[in-house]
mmCIF file of C-alpha atoms and ligand atoms in Angstrom:
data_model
loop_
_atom_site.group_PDB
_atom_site.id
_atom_site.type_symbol
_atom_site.label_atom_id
_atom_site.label_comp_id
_atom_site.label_asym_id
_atom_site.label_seq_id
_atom_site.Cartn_x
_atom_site.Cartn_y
_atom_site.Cartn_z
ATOM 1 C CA UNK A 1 -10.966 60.132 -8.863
ATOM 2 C CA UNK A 2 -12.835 57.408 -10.819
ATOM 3 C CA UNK A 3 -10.788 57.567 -13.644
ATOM 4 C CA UNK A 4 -10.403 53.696 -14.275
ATOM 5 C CA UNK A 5 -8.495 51.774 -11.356
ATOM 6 C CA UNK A 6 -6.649 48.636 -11.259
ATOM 7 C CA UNK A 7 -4.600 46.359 -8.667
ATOM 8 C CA UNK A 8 -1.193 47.052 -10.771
ATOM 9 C CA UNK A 9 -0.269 43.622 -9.569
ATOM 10 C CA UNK A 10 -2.369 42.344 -11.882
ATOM 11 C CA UNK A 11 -1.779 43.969 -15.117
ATOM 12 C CA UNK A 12 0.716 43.715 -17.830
ATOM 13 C CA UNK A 13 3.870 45.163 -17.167
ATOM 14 C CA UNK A 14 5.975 47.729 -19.305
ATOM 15 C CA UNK A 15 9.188 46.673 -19.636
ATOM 16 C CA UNK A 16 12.096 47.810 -17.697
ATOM 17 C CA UNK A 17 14.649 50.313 -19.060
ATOM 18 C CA UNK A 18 18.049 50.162 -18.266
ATOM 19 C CA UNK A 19 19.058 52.824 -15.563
ATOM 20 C CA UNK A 20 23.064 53.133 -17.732
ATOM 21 C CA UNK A 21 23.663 53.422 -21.362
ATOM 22 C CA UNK A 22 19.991 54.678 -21.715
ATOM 23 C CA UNK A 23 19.186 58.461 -23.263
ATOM 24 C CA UNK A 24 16.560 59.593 -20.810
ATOM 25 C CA UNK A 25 14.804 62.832 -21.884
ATOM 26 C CA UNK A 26 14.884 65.633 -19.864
ATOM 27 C CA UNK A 27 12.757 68.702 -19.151
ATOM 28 C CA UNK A 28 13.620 71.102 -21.214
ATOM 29 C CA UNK A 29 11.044 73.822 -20.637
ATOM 30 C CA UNK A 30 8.607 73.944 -18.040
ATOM 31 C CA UNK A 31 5.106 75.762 -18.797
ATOM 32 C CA UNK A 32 2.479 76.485 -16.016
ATOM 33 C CA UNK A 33 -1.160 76.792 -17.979
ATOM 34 C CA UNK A 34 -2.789 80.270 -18.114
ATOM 35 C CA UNK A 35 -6.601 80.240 -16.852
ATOM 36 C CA UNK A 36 -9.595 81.210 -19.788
ATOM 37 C CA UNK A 37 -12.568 80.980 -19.780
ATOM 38 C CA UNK A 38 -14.142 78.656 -22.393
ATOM 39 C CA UNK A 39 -18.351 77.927 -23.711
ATOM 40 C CA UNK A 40 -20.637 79.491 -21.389
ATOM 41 C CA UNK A 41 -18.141 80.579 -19.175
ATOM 42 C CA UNK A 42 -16.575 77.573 -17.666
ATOM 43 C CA UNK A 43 -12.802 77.888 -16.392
ATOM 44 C CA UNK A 44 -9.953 76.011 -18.091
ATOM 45 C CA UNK A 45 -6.265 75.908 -17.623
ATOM 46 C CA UNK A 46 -4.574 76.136 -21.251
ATOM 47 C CA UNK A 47 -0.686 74.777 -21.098
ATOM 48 C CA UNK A 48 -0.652 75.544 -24.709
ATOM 49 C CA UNK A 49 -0.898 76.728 -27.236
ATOM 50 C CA UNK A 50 0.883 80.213 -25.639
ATOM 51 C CA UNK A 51 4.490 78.351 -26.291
ATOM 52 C CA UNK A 52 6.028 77.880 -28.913
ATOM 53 C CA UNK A 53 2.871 75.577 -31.036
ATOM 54 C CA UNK A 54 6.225 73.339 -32.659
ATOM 55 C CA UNK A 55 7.389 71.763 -29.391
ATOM 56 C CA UNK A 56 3.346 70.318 -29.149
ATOM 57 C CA UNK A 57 2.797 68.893 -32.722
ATOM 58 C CA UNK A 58 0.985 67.716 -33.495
ATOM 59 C CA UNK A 59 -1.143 69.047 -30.674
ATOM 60 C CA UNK A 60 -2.606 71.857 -31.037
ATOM 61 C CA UNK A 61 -4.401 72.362 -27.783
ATOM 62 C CA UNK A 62 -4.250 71.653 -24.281
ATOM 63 C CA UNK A 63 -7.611 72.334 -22.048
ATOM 64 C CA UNK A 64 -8.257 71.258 -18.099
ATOM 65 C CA UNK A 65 -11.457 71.773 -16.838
ATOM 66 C CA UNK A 66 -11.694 71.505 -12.734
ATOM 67 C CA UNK A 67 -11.025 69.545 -10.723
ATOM 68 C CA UNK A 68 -13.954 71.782 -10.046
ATOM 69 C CA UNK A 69 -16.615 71.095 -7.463
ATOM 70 C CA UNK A 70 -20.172 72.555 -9.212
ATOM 71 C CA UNK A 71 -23.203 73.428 -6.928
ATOM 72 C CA UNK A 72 -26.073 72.987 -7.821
ATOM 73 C CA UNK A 73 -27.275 74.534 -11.427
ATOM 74 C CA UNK A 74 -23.245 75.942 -11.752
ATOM 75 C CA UNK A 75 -22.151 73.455 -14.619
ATOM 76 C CA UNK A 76 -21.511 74.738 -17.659
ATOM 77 C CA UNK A 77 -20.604 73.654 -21.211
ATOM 78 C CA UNK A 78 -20.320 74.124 -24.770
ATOM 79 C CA UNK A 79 -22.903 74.297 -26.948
ATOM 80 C CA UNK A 80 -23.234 74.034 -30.523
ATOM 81 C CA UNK A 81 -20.120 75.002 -32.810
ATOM 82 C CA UNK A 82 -18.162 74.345 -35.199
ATOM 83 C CA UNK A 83 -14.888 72.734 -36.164
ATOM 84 C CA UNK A 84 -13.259 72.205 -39.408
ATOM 85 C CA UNK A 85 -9.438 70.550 -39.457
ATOM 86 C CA UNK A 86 -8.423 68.354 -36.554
ATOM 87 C CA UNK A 87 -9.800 66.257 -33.839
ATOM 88 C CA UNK A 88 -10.941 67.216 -30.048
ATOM 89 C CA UNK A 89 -10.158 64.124 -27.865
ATOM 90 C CA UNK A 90 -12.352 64.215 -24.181
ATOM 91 C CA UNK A 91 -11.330 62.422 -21.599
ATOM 92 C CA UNK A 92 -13.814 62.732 -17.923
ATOM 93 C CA UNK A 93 -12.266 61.784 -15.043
ATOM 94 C CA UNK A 94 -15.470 62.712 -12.814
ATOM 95 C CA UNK A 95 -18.605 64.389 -14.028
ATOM 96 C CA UNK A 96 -19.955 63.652 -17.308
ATOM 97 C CA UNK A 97 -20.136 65.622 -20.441
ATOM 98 C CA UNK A 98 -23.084 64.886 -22.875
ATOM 99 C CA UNK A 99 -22.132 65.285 -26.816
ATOM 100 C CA UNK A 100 -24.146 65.608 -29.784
ATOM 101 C CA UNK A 101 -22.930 65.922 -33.105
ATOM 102 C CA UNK A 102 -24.006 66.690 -36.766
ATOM 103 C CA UNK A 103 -22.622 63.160 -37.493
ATOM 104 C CA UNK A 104 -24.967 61.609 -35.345
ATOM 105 C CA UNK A 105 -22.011 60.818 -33.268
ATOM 106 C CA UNK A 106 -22.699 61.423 -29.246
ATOM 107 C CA UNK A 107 -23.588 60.367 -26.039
ATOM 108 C CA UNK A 108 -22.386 60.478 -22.442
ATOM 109 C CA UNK A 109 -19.003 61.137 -21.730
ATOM 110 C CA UNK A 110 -18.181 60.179 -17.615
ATOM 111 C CA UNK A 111 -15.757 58.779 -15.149
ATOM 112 C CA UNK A 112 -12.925 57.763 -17.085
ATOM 113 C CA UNK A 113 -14.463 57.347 -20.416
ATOM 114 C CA UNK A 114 -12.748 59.492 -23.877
ATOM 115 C CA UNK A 115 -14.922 61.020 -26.958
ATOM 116 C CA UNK A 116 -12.812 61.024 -29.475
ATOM 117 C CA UNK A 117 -14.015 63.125 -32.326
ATOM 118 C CA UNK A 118 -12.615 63.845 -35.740
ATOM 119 C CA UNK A 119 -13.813 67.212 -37.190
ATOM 120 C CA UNK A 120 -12.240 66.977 -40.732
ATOM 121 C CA UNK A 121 -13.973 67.966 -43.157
ATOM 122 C CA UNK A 122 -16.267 69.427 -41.159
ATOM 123 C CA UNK A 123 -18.789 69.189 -38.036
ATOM 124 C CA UNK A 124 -21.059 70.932 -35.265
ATOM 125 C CA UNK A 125 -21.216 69.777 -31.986
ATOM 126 C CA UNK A 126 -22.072 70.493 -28.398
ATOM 127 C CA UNK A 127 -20.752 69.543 -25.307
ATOM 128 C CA UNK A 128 -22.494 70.268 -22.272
ATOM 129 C CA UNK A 129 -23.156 68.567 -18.886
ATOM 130 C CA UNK A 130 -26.302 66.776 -18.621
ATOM 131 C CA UNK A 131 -29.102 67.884 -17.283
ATOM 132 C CA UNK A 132 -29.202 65.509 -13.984
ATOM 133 C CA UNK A 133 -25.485 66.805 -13.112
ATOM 134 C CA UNK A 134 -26.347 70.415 -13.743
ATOM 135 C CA UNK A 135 -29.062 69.785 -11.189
ATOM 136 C CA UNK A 136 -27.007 68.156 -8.472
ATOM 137 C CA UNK A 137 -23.982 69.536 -9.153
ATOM 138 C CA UNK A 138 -20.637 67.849 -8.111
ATOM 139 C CA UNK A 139 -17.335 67.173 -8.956
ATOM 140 C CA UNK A 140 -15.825 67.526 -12.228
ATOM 141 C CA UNK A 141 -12.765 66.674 -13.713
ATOM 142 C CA UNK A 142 -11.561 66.784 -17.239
ATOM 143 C CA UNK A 143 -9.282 67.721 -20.049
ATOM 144 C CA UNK A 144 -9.727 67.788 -23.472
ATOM 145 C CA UNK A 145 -6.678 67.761 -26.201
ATOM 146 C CA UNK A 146 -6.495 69.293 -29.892
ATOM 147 C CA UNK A 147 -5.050 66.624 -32.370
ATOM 148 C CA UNK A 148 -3.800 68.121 -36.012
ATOM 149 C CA UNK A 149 -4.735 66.505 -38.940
ATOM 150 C CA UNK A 150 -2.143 66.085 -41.452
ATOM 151 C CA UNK A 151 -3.013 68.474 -44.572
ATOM 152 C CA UNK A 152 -4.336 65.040 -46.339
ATOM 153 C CA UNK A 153 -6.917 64.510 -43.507
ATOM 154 C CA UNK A 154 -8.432 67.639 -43.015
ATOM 155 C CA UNK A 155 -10.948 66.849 -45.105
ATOM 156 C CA UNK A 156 -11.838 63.510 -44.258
ATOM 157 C CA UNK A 157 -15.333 62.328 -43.218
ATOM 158 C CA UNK A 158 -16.240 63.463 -40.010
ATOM 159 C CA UNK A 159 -15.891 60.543 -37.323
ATOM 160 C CA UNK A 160 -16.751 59.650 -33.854
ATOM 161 C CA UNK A 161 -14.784 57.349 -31.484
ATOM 162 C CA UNK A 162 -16.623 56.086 -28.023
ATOM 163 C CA UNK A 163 -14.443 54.771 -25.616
ATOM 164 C CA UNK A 164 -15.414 53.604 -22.821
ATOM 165 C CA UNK A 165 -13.497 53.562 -19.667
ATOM 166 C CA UNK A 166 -13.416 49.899 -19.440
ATOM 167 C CA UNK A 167 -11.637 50.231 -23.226
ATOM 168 C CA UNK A 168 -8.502 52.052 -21.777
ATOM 169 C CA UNK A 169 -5.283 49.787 -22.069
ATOM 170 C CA UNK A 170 -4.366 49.053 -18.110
ATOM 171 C CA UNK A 171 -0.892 48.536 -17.819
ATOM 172 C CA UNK A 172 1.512 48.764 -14.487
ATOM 173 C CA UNK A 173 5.326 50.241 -14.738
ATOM 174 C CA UNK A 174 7.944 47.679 -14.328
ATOM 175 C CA UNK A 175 7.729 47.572 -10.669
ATOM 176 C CA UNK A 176 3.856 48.005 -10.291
ATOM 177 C CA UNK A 177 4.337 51.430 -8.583
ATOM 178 C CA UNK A 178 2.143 53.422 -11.590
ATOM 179 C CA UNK A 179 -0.770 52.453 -13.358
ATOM 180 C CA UNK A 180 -1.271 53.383 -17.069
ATOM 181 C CA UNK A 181 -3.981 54.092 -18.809
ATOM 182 C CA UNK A 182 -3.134 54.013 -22.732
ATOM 183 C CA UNK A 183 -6.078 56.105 -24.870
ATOM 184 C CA UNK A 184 -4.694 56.107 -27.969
ATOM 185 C CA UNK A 185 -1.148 54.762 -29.613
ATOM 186 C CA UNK A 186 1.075 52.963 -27.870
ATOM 187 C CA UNK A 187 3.079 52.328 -25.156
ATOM 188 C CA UNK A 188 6.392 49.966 -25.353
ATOM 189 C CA UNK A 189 3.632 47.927 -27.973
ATOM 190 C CA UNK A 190 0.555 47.860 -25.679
ATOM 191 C CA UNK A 191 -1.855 49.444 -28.101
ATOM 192 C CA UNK A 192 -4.457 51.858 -27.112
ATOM 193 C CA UNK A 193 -8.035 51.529 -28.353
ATOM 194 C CA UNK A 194 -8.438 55.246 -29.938
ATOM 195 C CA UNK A 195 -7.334 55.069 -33.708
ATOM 196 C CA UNK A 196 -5.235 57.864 -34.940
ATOM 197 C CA UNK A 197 -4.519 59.329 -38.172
ATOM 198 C CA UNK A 198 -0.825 60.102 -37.615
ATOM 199 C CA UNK A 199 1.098 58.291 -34.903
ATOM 200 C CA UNK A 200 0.673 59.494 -31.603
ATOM 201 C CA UNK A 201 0.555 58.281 -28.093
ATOM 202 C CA UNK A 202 -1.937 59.272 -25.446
ATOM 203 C CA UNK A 203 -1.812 58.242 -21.820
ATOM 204 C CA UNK A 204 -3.046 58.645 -18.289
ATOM 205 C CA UNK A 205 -0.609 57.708 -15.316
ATOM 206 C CA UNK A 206 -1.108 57.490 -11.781
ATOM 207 C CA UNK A 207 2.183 57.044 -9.863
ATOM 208 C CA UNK A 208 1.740 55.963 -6.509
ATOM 209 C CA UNK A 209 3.672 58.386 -4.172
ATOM 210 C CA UNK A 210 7.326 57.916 -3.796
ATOM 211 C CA UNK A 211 7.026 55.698 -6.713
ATOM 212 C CA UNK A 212 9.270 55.932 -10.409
ATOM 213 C CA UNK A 213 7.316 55.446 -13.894
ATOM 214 C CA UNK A 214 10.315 54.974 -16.708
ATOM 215 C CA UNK A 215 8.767 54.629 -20.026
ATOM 216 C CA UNK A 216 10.527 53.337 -23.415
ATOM 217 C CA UNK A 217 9.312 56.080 -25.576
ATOM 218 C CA UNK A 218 9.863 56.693 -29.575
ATOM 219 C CA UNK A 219 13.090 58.588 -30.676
ATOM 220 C CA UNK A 220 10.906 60.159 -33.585
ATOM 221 C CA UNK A 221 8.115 61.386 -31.109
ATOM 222 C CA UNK A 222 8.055 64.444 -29.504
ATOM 223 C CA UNK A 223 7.228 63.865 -25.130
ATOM 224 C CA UNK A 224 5.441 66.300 -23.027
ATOM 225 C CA UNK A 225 3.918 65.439 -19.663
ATOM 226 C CA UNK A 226 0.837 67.582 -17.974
ATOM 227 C CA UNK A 227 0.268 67.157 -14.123
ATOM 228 C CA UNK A 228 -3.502 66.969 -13.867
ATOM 229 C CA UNK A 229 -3.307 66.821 -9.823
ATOM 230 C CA UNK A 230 0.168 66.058 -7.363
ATOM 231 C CA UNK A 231 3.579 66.584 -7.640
ATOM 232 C CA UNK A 232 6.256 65.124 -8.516
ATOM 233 C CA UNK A 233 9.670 65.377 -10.827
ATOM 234 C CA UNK A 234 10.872 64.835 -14.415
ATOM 235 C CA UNK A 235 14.012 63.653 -16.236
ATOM 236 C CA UNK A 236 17.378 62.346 -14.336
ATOM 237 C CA UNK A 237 17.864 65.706 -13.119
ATOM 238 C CA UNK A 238 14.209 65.589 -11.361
ATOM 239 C CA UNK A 239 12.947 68.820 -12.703
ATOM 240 C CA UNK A 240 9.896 69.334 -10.096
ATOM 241 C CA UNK A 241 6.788 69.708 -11.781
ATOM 242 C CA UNK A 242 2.921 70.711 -10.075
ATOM 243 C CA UNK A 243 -0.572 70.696 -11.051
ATOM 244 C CA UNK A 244 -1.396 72.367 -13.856
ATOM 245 C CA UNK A 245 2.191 72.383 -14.878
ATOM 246 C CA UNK A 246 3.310 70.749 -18.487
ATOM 247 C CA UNK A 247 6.815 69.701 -19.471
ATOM 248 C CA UNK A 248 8.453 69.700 -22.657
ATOM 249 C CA UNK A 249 10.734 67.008 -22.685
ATOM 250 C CA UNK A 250 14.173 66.768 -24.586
ATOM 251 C CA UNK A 251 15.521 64.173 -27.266
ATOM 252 C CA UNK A 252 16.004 60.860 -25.775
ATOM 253 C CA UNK A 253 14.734 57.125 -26.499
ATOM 254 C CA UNK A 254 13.055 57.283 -23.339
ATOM 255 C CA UNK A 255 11.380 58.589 -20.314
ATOM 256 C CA UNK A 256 11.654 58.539 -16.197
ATOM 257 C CA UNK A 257 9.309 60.263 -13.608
ATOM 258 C CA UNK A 258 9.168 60.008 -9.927
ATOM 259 C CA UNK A 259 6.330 60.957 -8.025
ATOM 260 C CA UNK A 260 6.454 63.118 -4.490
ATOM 261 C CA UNK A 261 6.456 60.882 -1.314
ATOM 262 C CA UNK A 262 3.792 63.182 0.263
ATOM 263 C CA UNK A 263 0.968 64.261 -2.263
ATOM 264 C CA UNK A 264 -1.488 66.724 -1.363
ATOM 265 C CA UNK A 265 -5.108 65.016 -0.111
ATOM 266 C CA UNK A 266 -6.584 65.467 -3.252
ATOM 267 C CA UNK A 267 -4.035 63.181 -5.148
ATOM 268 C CA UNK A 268 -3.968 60.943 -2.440
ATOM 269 C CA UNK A 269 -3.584 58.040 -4.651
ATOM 270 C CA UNK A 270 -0.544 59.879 -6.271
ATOM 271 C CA UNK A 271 0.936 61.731 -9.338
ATOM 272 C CA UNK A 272 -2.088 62.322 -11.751
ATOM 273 C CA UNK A 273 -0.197 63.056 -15.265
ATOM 274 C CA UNK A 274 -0.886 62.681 -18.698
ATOM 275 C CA UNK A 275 1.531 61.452 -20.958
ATOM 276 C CA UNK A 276 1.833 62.420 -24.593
ATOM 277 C CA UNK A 277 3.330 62.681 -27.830
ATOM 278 C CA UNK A 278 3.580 62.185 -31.042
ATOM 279 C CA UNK A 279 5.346 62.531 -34.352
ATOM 280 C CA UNK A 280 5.448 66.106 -35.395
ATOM 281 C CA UNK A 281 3.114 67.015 -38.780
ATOM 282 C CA UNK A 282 5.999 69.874 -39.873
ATOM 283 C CA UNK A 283 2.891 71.600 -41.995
ATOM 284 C CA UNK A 284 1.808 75.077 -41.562
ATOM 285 C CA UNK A 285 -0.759 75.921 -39.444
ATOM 286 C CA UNK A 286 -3.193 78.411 -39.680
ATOM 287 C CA UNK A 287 -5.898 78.887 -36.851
ATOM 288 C CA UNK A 288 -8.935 80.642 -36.194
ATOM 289 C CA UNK A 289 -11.170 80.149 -33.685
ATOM 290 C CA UNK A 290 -12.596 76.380 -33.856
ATOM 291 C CA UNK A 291 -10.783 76.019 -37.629
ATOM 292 C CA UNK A 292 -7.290 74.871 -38.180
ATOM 293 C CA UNK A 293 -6.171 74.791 -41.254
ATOM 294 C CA UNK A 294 -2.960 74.997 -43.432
ATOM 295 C CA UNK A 295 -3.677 78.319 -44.607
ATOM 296 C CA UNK A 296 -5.086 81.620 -44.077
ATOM 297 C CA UNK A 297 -7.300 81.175 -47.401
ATOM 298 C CA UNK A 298 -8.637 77.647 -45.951
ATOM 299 C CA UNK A 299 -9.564 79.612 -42.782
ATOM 300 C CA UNK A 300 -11.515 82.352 -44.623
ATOM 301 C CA UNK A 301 -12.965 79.115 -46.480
ATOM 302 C CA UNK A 302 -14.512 77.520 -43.661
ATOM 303 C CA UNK A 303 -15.374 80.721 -41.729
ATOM 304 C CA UNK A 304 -17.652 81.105 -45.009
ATOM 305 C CA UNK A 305 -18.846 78.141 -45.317
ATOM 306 C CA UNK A 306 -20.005 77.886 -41.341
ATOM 307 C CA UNK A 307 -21.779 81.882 -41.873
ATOM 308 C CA UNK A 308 -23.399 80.410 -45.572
ATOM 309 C CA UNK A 309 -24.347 76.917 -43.521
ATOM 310 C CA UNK A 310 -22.126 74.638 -45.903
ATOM 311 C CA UNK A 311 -19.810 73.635 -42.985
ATOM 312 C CA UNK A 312 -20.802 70.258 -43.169
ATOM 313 C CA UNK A 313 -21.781 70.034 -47.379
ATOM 314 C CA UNK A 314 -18.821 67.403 -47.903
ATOM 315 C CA UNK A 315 -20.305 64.688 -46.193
ATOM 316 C CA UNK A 316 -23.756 63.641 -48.011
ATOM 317 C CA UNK A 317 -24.969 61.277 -45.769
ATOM 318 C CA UNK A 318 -25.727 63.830 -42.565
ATOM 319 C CA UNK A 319 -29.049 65.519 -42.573
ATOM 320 C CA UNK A 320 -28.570 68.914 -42.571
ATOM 321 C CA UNK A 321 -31.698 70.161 -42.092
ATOM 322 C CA UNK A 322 -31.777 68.078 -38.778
ATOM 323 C CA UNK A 323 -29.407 71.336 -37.755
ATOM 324 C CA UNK A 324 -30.504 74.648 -36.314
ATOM 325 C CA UNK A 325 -28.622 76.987 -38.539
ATOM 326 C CA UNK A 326 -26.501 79.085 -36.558
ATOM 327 C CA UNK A 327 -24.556 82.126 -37.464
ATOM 328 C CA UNK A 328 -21.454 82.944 -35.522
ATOM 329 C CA UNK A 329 -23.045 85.942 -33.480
ATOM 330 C CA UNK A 330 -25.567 82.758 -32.045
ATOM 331 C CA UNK A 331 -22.573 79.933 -31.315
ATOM 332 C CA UNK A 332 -19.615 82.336 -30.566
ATOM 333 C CA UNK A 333 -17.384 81.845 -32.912
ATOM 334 C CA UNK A 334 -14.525 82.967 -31.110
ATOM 335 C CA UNK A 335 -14.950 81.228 -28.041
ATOM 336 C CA UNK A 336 -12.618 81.960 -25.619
ATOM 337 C CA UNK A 337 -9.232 82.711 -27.911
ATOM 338 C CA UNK A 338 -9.456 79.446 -29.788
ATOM 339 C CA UNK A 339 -12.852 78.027 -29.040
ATOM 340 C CA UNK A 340 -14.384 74.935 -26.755
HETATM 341 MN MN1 MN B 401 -15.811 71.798 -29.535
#
């Protein structure tokens, strides 16, 4: 995959934890993602939400798209819709995803490269492969998370964060046998380049196979891990853990995961996971389609507001008119179970 790559020789190490006396977490439940289909009818697999939403926040949801090899004309996408609440977060391992936004926010998401895009007060968007891809088809590979916003944020200005693949934070594990890719937060202090509005910590890890990747990681922060491709296990007790497979992991200070010695050809470089967590928001959430909200009345709110085409009204300096006004019959409001 040409997610970014790096001689882990090279690179900044984490630093080692100390096999005794340390409080590893461990796996405490083990969720395999449930296939939807999302936009114009492109497949996902959606680890959550479907659990219990508390053991994620503040993530709200979970989508992986592929790896999926498109012929020709078969790519699919998004287009515009609305969000109201919390931030979608894109990262494209292969393929490329094209964005457009009612903040003037967009351009070409591909090959290891995250759009990081904070709906708050209010947006539309689309997100749809471009036009050359659709054409030759290909591979594509991606996954896109749901960040809350704390009830302070939700109605902050709408932003947009490009970052480029070459922005992601390389780092190797203490040994050199995984290499890291921090998106956001940080790991053991090596900061990320996405900015957050509540602490979190986003990563990519390949572990090379047979390899161990033991991670210092926040007492105060939750831990889950998602196997985009390989196998491997979790925890001292090696919990074994597959594509499309996410882990909940326990209390602990920090974190240990060994990768299978033989990976299937696809993941022949090793253990694809991501890495997450965060501190938890506690609020209420309410959720409808592409709003999330505190409360039911904030959800009836914004549903009228997107139907009466005052979605966006709290941020003066986008050019509404610029938009095609779009009921919810057009854009699908309820696309998929909790939209694209
Ligand atoms: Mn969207």
């Amino acid at each position: 995959m040409p997610a970014v790559t790096a001689d882990t020789l090279t690179l900044p190490r984490v630093r080692s934890v100390p096999e005794q006396g340390t409080r590893w977490r461990e796996a405490t439940k083990v969720i395999t993602a449930r296939k939807s289909l999302e936009g114009e009818g492109f497949e996902v697999r959606r680890p959550f939400p479907g659990m219990d939403l508390s053991l994620a926040d503040p993530f709200l949801l979970l989508d992986h798209l592929g790896a999926v090899e498109y012929a020709p004309g078969e790519a699919k996408g998004a287009p515009w819709h609305p969000h109201r609440g919390f931030e979608t977060v894109t990262y494209i391992l292969d393929g490329a995803f094209e964005h457009t936004d009612s903040t003037g926010g967009g351009g070409l998401i591909t090959d290891g490269a995250t759009q990081w895009m904070t709906a708050g007060s209010g947006v539309m968007h689309s997100e749809l492969p471009p036009e050359h891809f659709v054409a030759t088809g290909g591979l594509f590979h991606g996954v896109q998370l749901w960040v809350n916003l704390p009830r302070a944020s939700k109605w902050a200005p709408p932003r947009y964060q490009d970052i480029g693949s070459g922005d992601v934070t390389l780092l190797a594990s203490d040994d050199g046998g995984a290499l890291l890719r921090v998106i956001a937060g940080e790991v053991d202090g090596h900061r990320g380049p996405g900015v957050t509005w509540t602490p979190i910590s986003y990563s990519h890890a390949t572990v090379a196979p047979g390899a161990r990747l033991a991670l210092p990681w926040p007492a105060e922060f939750n831990a889950l891990v998602y196997v985009l491709s390989g196998r491997g296990t979790v925890g001292t007790h090696a919990r074994p853990l597959e594509e499309g497979q996410l882990v909940v992991l326990g209390a602990g200070e920090a974190l240990t995961l060994r990768a299978a010695d033989s990976q299937p050809q696809a993941s022949r470089q090793g253990w694809e996971v991501l890495i997450m967590g965060g501190l938890p928001l506690r609020e209420p959430v309410a959720r409808y389609g592409p709003f999330v909200m505190n409360t039911k009345s904030e959800i009836l709110e914004a549903v009228d507001d997107f139907n009466s085409g005052r979605l966006i009204r709290t941020s003066p300096e986008h050019v509404v008119d610029d938009l095609p006004h779009r009921t919810d019959a057009d854009v699908g409001l309820g696309l998929g179970e909790q939209g694209a």
